[in-house]
mmCIF file with all atom_site columns, C-alpha atoms in Angstrom:
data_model
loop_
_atom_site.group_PDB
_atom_site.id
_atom_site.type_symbol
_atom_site.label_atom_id
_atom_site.label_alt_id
_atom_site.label_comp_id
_atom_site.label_asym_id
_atom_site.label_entity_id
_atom_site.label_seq_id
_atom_site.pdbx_PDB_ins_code
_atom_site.Cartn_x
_atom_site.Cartn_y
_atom_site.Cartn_z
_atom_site.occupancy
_atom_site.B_iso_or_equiv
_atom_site.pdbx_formal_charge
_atom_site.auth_seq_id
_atom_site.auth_comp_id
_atom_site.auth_asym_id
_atom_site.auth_atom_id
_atom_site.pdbx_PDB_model_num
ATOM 1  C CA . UNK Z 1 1  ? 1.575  10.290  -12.653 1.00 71.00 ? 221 UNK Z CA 1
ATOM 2  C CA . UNK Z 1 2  ? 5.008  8.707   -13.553 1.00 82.00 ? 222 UNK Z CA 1
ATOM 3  C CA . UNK Z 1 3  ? 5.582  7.671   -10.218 1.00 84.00 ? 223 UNK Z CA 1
ATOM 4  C CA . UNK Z 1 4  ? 1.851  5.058   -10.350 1.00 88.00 ? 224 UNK Z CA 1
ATOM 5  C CA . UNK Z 1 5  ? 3.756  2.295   -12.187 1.00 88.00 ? 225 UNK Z CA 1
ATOM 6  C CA . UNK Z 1 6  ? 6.968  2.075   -9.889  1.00 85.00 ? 226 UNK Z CA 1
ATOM 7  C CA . UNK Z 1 7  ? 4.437  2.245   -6.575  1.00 82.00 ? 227 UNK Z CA 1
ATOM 8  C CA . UNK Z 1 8  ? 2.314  -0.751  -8.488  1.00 85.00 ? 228 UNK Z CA 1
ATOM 9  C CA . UNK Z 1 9  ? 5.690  -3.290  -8.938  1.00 87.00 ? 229 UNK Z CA 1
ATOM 10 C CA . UNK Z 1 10 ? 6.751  -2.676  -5.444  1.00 85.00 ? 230 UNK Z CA 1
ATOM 11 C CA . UNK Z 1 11 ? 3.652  -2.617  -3.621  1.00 84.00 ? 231 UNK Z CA 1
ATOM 12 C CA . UNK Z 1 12 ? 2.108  -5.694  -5.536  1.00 88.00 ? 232 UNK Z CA 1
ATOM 13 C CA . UNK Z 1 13 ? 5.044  -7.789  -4.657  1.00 87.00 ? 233 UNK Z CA 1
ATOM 14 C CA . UNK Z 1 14 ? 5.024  -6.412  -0.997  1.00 81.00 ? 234 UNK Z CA 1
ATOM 15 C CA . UNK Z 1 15 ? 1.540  -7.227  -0.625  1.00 83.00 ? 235 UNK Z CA 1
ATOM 16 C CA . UNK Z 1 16 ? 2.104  -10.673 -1.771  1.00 87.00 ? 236 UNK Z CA 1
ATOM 17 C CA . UNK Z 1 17 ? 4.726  -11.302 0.601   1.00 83.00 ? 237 UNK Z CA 1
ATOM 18 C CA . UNK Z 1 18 ? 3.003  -10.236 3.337   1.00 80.00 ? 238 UNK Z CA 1
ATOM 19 C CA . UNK Z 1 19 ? -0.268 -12.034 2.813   1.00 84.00 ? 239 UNK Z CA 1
ATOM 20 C CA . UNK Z 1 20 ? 1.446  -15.127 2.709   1.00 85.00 ? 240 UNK Z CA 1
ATOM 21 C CA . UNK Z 1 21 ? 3.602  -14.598 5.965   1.00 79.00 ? 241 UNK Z CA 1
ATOM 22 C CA . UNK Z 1 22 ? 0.005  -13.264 7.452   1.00 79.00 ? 242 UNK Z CA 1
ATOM 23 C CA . UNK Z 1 23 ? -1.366 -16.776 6.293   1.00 83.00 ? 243 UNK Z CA 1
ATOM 24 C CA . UNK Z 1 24 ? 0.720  -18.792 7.757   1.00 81.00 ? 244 UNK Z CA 1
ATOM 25 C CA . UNK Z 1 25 ? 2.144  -17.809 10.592  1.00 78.00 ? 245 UNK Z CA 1
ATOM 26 C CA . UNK Z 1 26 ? 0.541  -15.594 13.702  1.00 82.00 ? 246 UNK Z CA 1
ATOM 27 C CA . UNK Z 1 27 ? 1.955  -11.886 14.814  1.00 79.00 ? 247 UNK Z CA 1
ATOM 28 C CA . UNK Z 1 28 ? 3.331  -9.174  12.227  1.00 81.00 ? 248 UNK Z CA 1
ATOM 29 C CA . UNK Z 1 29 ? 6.455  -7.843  11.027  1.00 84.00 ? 249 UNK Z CA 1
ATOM 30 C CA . UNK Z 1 30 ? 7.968  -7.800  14.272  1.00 88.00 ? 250 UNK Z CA 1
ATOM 31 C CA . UNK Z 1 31 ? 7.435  -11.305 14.973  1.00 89.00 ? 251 UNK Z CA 1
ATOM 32 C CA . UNK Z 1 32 ? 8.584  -12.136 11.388  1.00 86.00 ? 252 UNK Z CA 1
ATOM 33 C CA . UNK Z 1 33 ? 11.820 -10.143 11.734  1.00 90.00 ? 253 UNK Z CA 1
ATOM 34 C CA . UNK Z 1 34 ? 12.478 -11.132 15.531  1.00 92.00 ? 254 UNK Z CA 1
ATOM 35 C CA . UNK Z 1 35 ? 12.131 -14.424 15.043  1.00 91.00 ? 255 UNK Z CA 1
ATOM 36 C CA . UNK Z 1 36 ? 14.091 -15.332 11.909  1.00 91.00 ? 256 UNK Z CA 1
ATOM 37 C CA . UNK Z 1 37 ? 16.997 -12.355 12.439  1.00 94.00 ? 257 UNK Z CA 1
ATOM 38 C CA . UNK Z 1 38 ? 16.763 -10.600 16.058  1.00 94.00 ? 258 UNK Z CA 1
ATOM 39 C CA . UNK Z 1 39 ? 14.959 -8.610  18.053  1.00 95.00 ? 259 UNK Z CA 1
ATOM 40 C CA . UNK Z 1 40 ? 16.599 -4.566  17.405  1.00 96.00 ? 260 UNK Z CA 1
ATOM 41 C CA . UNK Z 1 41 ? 15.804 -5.727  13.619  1.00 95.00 ? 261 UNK Z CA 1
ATOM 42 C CA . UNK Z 1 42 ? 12.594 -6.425  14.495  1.00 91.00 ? 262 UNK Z CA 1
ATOM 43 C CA . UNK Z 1 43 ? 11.938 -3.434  16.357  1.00 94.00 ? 263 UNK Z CA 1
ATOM 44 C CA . UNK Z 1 44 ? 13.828 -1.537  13.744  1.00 94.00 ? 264 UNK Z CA 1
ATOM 45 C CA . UNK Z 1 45 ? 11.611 -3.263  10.757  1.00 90.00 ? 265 UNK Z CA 1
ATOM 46 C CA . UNK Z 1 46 ? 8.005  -2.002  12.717  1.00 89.00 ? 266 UNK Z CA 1
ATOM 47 C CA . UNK Z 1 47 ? 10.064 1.251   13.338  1.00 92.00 ? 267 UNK Z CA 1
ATOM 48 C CA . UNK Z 1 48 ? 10.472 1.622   8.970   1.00 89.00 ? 268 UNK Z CA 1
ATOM 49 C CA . UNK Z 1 49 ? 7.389  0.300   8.430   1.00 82.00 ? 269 UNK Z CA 1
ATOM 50 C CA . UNK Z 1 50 ? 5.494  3.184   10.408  1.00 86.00 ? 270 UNK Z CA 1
ATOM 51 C CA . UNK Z 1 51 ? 7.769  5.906   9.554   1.00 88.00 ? 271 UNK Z CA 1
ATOM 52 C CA . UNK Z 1 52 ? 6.507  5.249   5.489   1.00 79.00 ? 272 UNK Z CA 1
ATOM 53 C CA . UNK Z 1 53 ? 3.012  6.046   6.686   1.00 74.00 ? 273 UNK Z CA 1
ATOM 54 C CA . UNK Z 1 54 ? 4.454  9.890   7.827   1.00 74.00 ? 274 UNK Z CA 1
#
């Protein structure tokens, strides 16, 4: 139960952020990542973002 409020303030802002990269531009966090840093970060981003859902 304590740990609801802490998941709420980083997931809401999360969300956020990614609804508005989703909105306006085309491809995922990969693309996002790749494009504005490189492409290891990118694959390294995808590679975070799926090991959370473990």
């Amino acid at each position: 139960m304590p740990y609801i409020v802490p998941a709420i303030v980083f997931l809401m802002p999360m969300a956020l952020v990614s609804a508005e990269l989703a909105s306006g531009w085309n491809g995922g966090v990969y693309r996002w990542v790749s494009e504005r840093l490189s492409k290891p970060l990118g694959f390294l981003a995808v590679w975070c973002q799926f090991a959370m859902t473990i």
